[in-house]
Short mmCIF file of C-alpha atoms in Angstrom, two decimals:
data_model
loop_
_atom_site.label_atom_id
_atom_site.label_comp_id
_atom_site.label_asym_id
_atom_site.label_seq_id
_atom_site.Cartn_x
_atom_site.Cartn_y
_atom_site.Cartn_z
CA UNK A 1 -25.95 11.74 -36.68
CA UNK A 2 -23.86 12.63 -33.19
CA UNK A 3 -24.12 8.94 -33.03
CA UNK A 4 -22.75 8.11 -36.24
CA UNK A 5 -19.96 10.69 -35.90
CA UNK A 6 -19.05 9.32 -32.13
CA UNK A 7 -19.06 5.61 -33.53
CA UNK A 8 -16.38 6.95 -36.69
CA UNK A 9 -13.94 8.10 -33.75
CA UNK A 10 -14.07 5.23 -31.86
CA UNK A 11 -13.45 2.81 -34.82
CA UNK A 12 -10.78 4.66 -35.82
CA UNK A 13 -8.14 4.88 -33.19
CA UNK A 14 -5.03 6.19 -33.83
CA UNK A 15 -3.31 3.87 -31.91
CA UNK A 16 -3.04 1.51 -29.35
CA UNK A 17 -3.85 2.99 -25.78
CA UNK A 18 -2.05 2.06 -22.60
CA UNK A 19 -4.55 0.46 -21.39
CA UNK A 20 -2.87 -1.56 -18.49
CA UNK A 21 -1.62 2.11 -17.26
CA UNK A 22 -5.44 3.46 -17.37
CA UNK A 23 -6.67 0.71 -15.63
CA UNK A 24 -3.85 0.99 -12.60
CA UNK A 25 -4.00 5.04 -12.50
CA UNK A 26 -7.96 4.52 -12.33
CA UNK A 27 -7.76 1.96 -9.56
CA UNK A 28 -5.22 4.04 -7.40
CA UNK A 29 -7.81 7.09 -7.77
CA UNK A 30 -10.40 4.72 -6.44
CA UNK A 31 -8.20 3.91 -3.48
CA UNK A 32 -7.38 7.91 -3.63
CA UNK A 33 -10.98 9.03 -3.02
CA UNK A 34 -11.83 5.95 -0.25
CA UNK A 35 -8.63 6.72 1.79
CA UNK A 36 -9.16 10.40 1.88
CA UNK A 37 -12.86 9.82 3.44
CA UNK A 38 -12.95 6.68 5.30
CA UNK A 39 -11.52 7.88 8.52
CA UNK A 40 -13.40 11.18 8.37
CA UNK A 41 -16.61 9.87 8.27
CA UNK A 42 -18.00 9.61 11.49
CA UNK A 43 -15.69 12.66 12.59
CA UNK A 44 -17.50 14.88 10.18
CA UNK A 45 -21.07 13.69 10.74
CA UNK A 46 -20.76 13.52 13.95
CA UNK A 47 -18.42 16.48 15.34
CA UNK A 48 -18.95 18.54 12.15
CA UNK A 49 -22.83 18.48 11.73
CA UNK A 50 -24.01 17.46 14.83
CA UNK A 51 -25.49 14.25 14.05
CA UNK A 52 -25.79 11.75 17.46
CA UNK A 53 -24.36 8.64 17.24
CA UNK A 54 -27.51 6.57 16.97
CA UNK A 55 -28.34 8.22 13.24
CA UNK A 56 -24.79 7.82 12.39
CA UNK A 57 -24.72 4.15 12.37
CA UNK A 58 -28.28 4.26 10.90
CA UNK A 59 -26.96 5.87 8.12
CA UNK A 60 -23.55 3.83 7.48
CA UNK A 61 -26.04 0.62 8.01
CA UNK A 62 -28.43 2.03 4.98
CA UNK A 63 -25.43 3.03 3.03
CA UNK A 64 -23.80 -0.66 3.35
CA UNK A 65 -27.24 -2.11 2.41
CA UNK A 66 -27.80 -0.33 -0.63
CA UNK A 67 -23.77 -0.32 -1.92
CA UNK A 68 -24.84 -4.26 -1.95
CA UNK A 69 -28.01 -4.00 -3.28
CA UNK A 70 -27.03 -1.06 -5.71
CA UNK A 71 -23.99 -3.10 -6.61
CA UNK A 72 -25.52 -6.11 -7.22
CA UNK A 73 -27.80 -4.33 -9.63
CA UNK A 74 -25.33 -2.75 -11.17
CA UNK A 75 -24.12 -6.00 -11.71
CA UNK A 76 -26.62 -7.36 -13.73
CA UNK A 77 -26.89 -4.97 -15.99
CA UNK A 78 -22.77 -4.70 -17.00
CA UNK A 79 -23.11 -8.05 -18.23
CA UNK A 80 -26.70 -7.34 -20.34
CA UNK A 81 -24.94 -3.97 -21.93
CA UNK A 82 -23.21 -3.37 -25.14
CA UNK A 83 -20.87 -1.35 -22.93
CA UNK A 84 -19.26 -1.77 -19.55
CA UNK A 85 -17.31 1.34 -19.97
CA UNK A 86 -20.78 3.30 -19.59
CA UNK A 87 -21.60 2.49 -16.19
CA UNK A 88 -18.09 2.52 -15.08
CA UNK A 89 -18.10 6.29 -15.91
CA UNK A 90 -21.55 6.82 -14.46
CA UNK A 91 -20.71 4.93 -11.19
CA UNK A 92 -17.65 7.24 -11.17
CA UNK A 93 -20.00 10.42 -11.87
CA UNK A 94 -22.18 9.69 -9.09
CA UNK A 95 -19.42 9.49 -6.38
CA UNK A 96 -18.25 12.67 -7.89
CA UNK A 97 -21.44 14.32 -7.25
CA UNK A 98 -21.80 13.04 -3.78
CA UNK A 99 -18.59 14.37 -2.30
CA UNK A 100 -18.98 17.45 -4.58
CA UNK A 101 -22.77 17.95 -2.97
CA UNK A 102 -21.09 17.48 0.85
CA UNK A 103 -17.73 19.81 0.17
CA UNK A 104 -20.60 22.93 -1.61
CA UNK A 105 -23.41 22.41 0.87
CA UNK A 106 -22.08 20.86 4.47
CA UNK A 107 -25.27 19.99 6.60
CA UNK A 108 -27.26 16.64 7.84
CA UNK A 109 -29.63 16.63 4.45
CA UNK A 110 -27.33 16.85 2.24
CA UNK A 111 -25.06 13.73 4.06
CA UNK A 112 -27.88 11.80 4.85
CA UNK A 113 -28.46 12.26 1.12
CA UNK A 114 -25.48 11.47 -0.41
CA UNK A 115 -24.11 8.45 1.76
CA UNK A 116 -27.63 6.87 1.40
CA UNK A 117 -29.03 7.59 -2.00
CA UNK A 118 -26.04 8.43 -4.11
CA UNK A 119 -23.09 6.92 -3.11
CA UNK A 120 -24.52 3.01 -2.82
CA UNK A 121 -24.39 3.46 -6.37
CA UNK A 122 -21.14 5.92 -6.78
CA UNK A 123 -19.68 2.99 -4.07
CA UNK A 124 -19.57 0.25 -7.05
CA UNK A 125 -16.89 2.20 -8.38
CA UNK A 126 -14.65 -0.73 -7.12
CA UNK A 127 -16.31 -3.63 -8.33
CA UNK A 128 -17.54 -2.33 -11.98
CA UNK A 129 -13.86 -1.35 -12.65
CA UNK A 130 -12.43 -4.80 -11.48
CA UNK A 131 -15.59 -6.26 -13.86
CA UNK A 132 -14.47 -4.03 -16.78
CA UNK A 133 -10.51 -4.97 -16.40
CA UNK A 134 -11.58 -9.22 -15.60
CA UNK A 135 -13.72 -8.81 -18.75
CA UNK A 136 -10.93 -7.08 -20.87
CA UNK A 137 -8.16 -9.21 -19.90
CA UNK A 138 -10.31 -12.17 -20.42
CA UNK A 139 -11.12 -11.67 -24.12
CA UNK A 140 -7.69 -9.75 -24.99
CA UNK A 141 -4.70 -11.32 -22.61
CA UNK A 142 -6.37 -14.17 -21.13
CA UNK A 143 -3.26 -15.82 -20.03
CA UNK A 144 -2.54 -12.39 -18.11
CA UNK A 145 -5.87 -11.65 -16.34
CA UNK A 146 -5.53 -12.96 -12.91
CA UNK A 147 -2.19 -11.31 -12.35
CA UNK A 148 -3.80 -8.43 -13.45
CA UNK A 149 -6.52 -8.48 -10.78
CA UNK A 150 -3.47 -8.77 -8.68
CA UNK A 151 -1.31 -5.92 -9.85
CA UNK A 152 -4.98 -3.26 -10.09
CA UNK A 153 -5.45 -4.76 -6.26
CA UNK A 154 -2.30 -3.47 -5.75
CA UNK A 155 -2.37 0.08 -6.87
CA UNK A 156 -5.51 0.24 -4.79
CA UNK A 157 -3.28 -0.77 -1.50
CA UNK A 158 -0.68 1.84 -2.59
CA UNK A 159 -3.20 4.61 -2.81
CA UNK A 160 -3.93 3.52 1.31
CA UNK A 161 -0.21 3.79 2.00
CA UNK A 162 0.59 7.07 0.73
CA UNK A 163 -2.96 9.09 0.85
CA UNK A 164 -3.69 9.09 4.94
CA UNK A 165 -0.64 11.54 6.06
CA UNK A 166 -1.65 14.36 3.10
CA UNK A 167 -5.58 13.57 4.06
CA UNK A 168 -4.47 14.20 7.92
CA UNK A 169 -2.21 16.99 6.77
CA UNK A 170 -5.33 18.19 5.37
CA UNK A 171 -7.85 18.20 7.52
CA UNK A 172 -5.45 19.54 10.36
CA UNK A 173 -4.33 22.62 7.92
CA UNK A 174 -7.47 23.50 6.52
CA UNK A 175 -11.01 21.97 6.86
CA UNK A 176 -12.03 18.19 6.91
CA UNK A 177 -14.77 19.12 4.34
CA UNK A 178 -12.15 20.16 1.76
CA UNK A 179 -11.08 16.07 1.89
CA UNK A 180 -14.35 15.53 0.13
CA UNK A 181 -13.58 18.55 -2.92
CA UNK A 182 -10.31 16.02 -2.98
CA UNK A 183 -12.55 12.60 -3.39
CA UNK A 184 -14.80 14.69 -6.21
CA UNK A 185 -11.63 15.76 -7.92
CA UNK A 186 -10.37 11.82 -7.67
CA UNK A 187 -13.74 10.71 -9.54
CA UNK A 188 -13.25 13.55 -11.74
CA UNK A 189 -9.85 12.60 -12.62
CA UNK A 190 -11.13 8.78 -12.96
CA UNK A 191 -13.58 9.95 -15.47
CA UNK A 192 -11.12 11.71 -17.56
CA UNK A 193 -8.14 9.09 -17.45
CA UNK A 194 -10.85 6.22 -17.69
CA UNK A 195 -12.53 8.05 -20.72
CA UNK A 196 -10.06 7.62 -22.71
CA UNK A 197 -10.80 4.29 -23.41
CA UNK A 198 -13.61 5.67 -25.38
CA UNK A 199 -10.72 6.56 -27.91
CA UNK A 200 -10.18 2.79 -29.02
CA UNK A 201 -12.69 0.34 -30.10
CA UNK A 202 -10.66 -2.37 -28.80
CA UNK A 203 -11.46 -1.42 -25.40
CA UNK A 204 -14.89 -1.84 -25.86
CA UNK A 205 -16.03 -4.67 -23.79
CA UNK A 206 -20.19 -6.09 -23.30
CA UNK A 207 -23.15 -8.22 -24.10
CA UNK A 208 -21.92 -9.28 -27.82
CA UNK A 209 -18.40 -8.21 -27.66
CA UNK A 210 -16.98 -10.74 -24.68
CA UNK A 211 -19.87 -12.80 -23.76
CA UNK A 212 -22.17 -15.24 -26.03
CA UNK A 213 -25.92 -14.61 -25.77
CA UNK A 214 -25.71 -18.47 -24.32
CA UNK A 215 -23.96 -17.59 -21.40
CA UNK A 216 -25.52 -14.57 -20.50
CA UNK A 217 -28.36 -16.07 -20.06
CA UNK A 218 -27.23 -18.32 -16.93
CA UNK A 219 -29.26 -15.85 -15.10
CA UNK A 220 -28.78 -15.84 -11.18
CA UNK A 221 -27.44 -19.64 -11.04
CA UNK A 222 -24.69 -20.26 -8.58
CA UNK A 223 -23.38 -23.96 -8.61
CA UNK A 224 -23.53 -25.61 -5.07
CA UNK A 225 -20.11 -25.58 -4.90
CA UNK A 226 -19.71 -22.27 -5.84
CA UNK A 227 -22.21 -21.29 -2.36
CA UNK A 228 -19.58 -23.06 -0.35
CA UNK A 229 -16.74 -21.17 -1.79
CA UNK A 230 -18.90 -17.82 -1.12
CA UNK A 231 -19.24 -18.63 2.93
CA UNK A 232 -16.35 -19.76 3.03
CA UNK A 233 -14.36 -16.37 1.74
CA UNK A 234 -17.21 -14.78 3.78
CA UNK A 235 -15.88 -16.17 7.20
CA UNK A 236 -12.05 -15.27 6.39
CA UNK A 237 -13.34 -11.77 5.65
CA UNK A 238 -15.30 -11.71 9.11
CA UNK A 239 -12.18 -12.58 10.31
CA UNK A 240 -10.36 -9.75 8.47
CA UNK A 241 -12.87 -7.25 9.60
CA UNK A 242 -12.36 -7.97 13.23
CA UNK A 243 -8.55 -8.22 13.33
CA UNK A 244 -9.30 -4.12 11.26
CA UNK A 245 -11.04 -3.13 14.40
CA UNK A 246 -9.88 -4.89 17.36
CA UNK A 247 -6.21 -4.89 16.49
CA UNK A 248 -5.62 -0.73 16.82
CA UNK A 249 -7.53 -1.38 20.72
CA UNK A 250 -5.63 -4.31 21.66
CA UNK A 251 -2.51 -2.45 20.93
CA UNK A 252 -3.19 0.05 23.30
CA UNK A 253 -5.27 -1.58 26.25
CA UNK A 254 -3.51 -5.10 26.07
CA UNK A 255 -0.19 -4.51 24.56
CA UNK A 256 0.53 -1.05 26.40
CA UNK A 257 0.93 0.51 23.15
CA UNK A 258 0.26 4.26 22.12
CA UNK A 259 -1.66 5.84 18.67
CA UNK A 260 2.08 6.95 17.38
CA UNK A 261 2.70 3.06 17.70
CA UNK A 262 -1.00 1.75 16.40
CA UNK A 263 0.12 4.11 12.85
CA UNK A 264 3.72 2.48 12.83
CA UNK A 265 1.73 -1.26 13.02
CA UNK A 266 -0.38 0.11 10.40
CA UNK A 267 2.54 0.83 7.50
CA UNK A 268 4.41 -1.95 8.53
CA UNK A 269 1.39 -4.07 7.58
CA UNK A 270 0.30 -1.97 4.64
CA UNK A 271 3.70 -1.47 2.80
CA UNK A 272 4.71 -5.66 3.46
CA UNK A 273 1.11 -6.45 1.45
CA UNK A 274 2.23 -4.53 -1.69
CA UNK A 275 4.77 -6.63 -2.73
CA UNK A 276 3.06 -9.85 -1.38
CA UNK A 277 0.08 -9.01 -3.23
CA UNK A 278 2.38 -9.26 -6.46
CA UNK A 279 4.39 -12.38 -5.94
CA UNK A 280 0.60 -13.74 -5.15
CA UNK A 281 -0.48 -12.51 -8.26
CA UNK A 282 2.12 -14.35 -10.23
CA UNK A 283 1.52 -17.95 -7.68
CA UNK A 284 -2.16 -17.82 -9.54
CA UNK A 285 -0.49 -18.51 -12.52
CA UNK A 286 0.94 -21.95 -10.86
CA UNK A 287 -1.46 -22.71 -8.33
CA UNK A 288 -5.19 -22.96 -8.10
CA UNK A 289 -7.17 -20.26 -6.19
CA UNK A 290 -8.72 -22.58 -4.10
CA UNK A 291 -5.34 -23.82 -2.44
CA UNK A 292 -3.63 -20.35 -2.16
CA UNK A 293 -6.78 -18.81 -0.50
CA UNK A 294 -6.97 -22.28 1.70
CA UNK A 295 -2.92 -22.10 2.48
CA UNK A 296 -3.60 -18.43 3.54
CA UNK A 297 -6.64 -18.73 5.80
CA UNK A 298 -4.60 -21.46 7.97
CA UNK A 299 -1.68 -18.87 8.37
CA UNK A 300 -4.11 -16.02 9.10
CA UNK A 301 -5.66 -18.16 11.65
CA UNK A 302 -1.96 -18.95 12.42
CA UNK A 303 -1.69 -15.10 12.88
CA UNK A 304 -4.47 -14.46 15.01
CA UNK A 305 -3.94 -17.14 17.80
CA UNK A 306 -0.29 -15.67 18.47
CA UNK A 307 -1.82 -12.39 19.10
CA UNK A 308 -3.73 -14.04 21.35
CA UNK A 309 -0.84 -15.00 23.22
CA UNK A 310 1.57 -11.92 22.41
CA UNK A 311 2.85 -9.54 25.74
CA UNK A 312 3.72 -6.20 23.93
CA UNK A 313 3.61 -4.04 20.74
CA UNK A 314 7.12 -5.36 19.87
CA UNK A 315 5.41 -9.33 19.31
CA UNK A 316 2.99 -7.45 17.23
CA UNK A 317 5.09 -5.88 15.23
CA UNK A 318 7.49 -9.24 14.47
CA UNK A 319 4.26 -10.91 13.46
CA UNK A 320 2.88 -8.16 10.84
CA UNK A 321 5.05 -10.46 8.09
CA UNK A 322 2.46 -13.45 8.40
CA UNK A 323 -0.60 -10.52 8.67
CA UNK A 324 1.34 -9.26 5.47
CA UNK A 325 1.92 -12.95 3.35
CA UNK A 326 -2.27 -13.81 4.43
CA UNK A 327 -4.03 -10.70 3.86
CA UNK A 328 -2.03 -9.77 0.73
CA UNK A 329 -3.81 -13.12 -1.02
CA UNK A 330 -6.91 -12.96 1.25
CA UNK A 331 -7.63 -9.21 -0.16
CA UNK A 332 -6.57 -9.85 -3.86
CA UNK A 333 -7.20 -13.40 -5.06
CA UNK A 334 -10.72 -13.63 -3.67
CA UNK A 335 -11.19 -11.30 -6.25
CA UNK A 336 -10.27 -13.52 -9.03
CA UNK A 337 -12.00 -15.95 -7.21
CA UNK A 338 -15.33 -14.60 -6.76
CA UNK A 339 -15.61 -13.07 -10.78
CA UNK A 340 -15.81 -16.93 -11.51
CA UNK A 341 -18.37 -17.45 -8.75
CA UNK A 342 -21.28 -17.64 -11.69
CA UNK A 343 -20.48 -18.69 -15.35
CA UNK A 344 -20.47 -16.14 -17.92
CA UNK A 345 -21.57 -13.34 -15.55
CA UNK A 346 -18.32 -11.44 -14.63
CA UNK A 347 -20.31 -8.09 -13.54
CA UNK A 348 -22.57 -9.77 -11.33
CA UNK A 349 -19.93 -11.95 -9.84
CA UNK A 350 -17.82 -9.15 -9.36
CA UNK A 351 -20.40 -7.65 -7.61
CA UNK A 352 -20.83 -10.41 -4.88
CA UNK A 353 -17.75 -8.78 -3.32
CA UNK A 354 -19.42 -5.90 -1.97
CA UNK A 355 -22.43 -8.19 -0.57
CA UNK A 356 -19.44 -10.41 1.05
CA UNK A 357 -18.51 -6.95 2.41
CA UNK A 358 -20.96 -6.28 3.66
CA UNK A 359 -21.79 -9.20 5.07
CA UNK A 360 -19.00 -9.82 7.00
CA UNK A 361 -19.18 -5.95 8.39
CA UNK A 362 -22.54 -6.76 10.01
CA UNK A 363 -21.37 -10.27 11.22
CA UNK A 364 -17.78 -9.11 13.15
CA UNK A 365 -19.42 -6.07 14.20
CA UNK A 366 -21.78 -8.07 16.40
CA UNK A 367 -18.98 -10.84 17.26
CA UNK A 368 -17.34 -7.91 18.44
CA UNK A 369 -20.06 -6.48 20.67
CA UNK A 370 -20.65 -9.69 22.11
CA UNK A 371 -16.90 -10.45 23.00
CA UNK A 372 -14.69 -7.36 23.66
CA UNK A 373 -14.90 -5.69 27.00
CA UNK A 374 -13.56 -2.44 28.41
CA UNK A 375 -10.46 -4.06 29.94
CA UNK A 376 -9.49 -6.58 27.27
CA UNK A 377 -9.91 -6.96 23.58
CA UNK A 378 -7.67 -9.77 22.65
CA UNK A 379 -9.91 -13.08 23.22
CA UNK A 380 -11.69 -11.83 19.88
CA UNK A 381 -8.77 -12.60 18.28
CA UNK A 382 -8.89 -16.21 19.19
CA UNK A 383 -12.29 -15.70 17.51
CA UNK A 384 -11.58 -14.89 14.57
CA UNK A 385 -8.67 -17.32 14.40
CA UNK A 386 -11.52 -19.77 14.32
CA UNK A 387 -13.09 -18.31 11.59
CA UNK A 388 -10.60 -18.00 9.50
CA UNK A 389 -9.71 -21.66 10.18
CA UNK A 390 -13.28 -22.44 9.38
CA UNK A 391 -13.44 -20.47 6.26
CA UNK A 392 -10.41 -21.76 4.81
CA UNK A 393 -11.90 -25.51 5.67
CA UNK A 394 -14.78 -25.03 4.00
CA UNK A 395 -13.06 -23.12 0.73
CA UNK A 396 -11.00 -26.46 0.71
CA UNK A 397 -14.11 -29.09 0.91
CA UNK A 398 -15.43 -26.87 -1.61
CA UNK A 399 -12.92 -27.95 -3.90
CA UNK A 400 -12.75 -31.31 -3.03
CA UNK A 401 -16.20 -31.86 -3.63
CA UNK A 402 -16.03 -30.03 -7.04
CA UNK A 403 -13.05 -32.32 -7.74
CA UNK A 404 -15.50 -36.04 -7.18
CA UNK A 405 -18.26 -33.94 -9.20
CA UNK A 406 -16.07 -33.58 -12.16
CA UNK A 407 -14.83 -37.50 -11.49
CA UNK A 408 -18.98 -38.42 -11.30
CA UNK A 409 -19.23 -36.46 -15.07
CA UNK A 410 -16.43 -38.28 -16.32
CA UNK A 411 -17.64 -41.67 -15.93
#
C-alpha cells in the first residue's frame, strides 16, 4: 500500500524540476565533502590517533582497492536496476555515515573502519552521480549530454577552489575532526537536494526506462579498441598523478620556492581549469573525444618537459596556462569518454574511472619512489612527459584502428 501511495506521488509531479541545478549543486557537495578531507587525512590518522605511518598507507592502499572494486560493483548493478537514483542516495548515505562515525567516535577502530569498509562504497559517490546525469541526459537531452559531463566536472573543480581556505580556517579555529561533521553534513545535504528527484517521474532513469534488455545484456565486453583507449587515458592520468605530487616539492627544493608560493601555483592552476573545462565542454560538441584528449596529452607532455627545464617559481607560474588548457580536458572529457568505454553499460563504464584511479595512484607512486631523490625532484617530470606522450599516442592509434575496423565492416 506505502508502495502504491509512493508510486501516485511520483507519477504525479507538479511540475518540472530543475534538474540541471540538482545535478550541479549535488556535484559541488561531492567536491564539498572530498576537499574538506583529502588533505586531513594522513594529518588526523596519523598526528590525531596515533597511527604509524606503515598502517596508514596500509589503510589508504585497502581503501583505494575496494573504492575500485566497490565501485565497479556498484557499477553493475546501476545498469541491472529499475532505479539509479536508489544507489545514488545509498552511496551518498554511506559516506554520510562514515564521516559521521569518525567526527562522534575519533579513535583507530573506528577509522580503520570507515576508510576501509564503508567509504569504498560511500567513495562511488562520484561515479554513480556522473552515471545517473550520462544516463539522464542521454535519454532526455541527448544532444546536450557531453557538455553536461563538462559543466557537473566543473562544479566539482569549483567546490576545490573555494572549500580549502574555510577547511584550513577550520581545522586551525577549532578541531580537524569537526571537518568530517562538515563532509557528513555535505552527504546529508546531497541526499536531500538529490532526493528531490524522487518528486518527478521523469527523472527516473534504469534497466527498462533508458536501456533495452538487448543491451544490457553486453555483459563485461570491452571492444579491443576500447582496451587501448583505457591504457591509454590510464598513462596520461599516471602522468597527472605525478605532476599532483612532485610539482608542490619541486617548487620548493628546485625552484627555491616557499608553501605561501606552492598555494598561489595551486589557484592559479585551479581557477584557469574552470573556465577551460567549459569551452572544452562545448569543443565535444565539434570535435571527437579521441582528438581533443590526443591534442591535450601532447601539450601536457608539452607542459611537463619545460618544467623540466624551468629556473624559478616565476617559469612555473607563466606555464600554469598550458597545465590549465590540458588538465581542464584531461580531467573532464575522459569522463565522457570512458561512459562509452562498453555499449549499453553507462554505470559500469562510469565506474572504470575509479579503477583508472586507482590504477594510476599505485603506478606514479612507485615511478616516484624509484626516481625522486632528496636533492632533486624535477627529472620525474621528464617522466611523466613521456607518459603522457605515450598515452596520448596510443588514445590516437586507438582511433585509427577503430577508423580501418569500421572501413573492414563497410566493405
Amino acid at each position: 500500500m506505502e508502495k502504491s501511495s509512493a508510486s501516485q506521488f511520483e507519477q504525479q509531479p507538479t511540475k518540472r524540476l530543475p534538474v540541471a541545478a540538482i545535478l550541479g549543486s549535488s556535484l559541488f557537495l561531492i567536491g564539498l565533502s572530498a576537499a574538506s578531507i583529502a588533505p586531513y587525512r594522513a594529518i588526523v590518522a596519523i598526528d590525531n590517533l596515533g597511527m604509524s605511518n606503515s598502517i596508514y598507507a596500509l589503510i589508504i592502499t585497502m581503501t583505494s582497492i575496494g573504492t575500485a572494486v566497490a565501485s565497479l560493483i556498484m557499477g553493475h548493478f546501476s545498469d541491472r536496476i529499475p532505479d539509479r537514483r536508489r544507489l545514488v542516495l545509498a552511496s551518498a548515505l554511506l559516506g554520510s555515515l562514515a564521516y559521521g562515525l569518525l567526527y562522534l567516535y575519533p579513535a583507530q577502530l573506528t577509522y580503520i573502519i570507515a576508510f576501509t569498509i564503508i567509504l569504498p562504497f560511500g567513495g562511488a559517490l562520484f561515479s554513480q552521480t556522473f552515471s545517473y546525469s550520462r544516463a539522464y541526459y542521454d535519454q532526455h537531452q541527448p544532444d546536450r549530454s557531453e557538455f553536461m559531463m563538462s559543466v557537473l566536472r566543473t562544479l566539482f573543480t569549483v567546490a576545490w577552489i573555494v572549500v580549502p581556505p574555510i577547511a584550513g580556517w577550520i581545522a586551525s579555529t577549532y578541531t580537524v575532526f569537526d571537518l568530517f561533521a562538515a563532509a557528513a553534513l555535505a552527504h546529508l545535504s546531497f541526499v536531500l537536494i538529490f532526493g528531490l528527484l524522487f518528486t518527478d517521474s521523469t527523472t527516473k532513469i534504469g534497466l527498462g526506462v533508458e536501456t533495452s534488455a538487448d543491451e544490457a545484456s553486453t555483459g563485461w565486453h570491452i571492444p579491443r579498441s576500447r582496451l587501448l583507449d583505457i591504457a591509454g587515458v590510464t598513462l596520461v592520468r599516471v602522468s597527472l598523478a605525478l605532476h599532483l605530487t612532485t610539482l608542490p616539492l619541486a617548487m620548493i627544493n628546485d625552484y627555491g620556492g616557499t608553501l605561501r608560493e606552492v598555494g598561489i601555483n595551486a589557484s592559479i592552476a585551479a581557477g584557469l581549469e574552470v573556465p577551460f573545462m567549459l569551452l572544452w565542454g562545448l569543443a565535444v560538441t565539434r570535435f571527437s573525444k579521441e582528438a581533443i584528449l590526443t591534442a591535450n596529452a601532447l601539450i601536457y607532455s608539452l607542459y611537463l618537459l619545460l618544467l623540466f627545464y624551468a629556473q624559478s617559481v616565476w617559469h612555473v607560474y607563466w606555464l600554469q596556462g598550458l597545465n590549465a588548457i590540458a588538465t581542464a580536458a584531461l580531467l573532464s572529457i575522459t569522463i565522457s569518454y570512458m561512459q562509452e568505454a562498453i555499449k549499453g553499460r553507462v554505470g559500469l563504464s562510469t565506474s572504470l574511472i575509479d579503477v583508472i584511479t586507482v590504477l594510476s595512484t599505485f603506478t606514479a607512486a612507485a615511478t616516484f619512489a624509484w626516481l625522486s631523490s632528496e636533492d632533486s625532484y624535477v627529472v620525474v617530470f621528464l617522466a611523466a612527459s613521456g607518459l603522457s606522450l605515450a598515452g596520448g599516442t596510443i588514445i590516437a592509434l586507438s582511433r585509427h584502428l577503430s577508423g580501418l575496423q569500421l572501413q573492414q565492416d563497410d566493405r
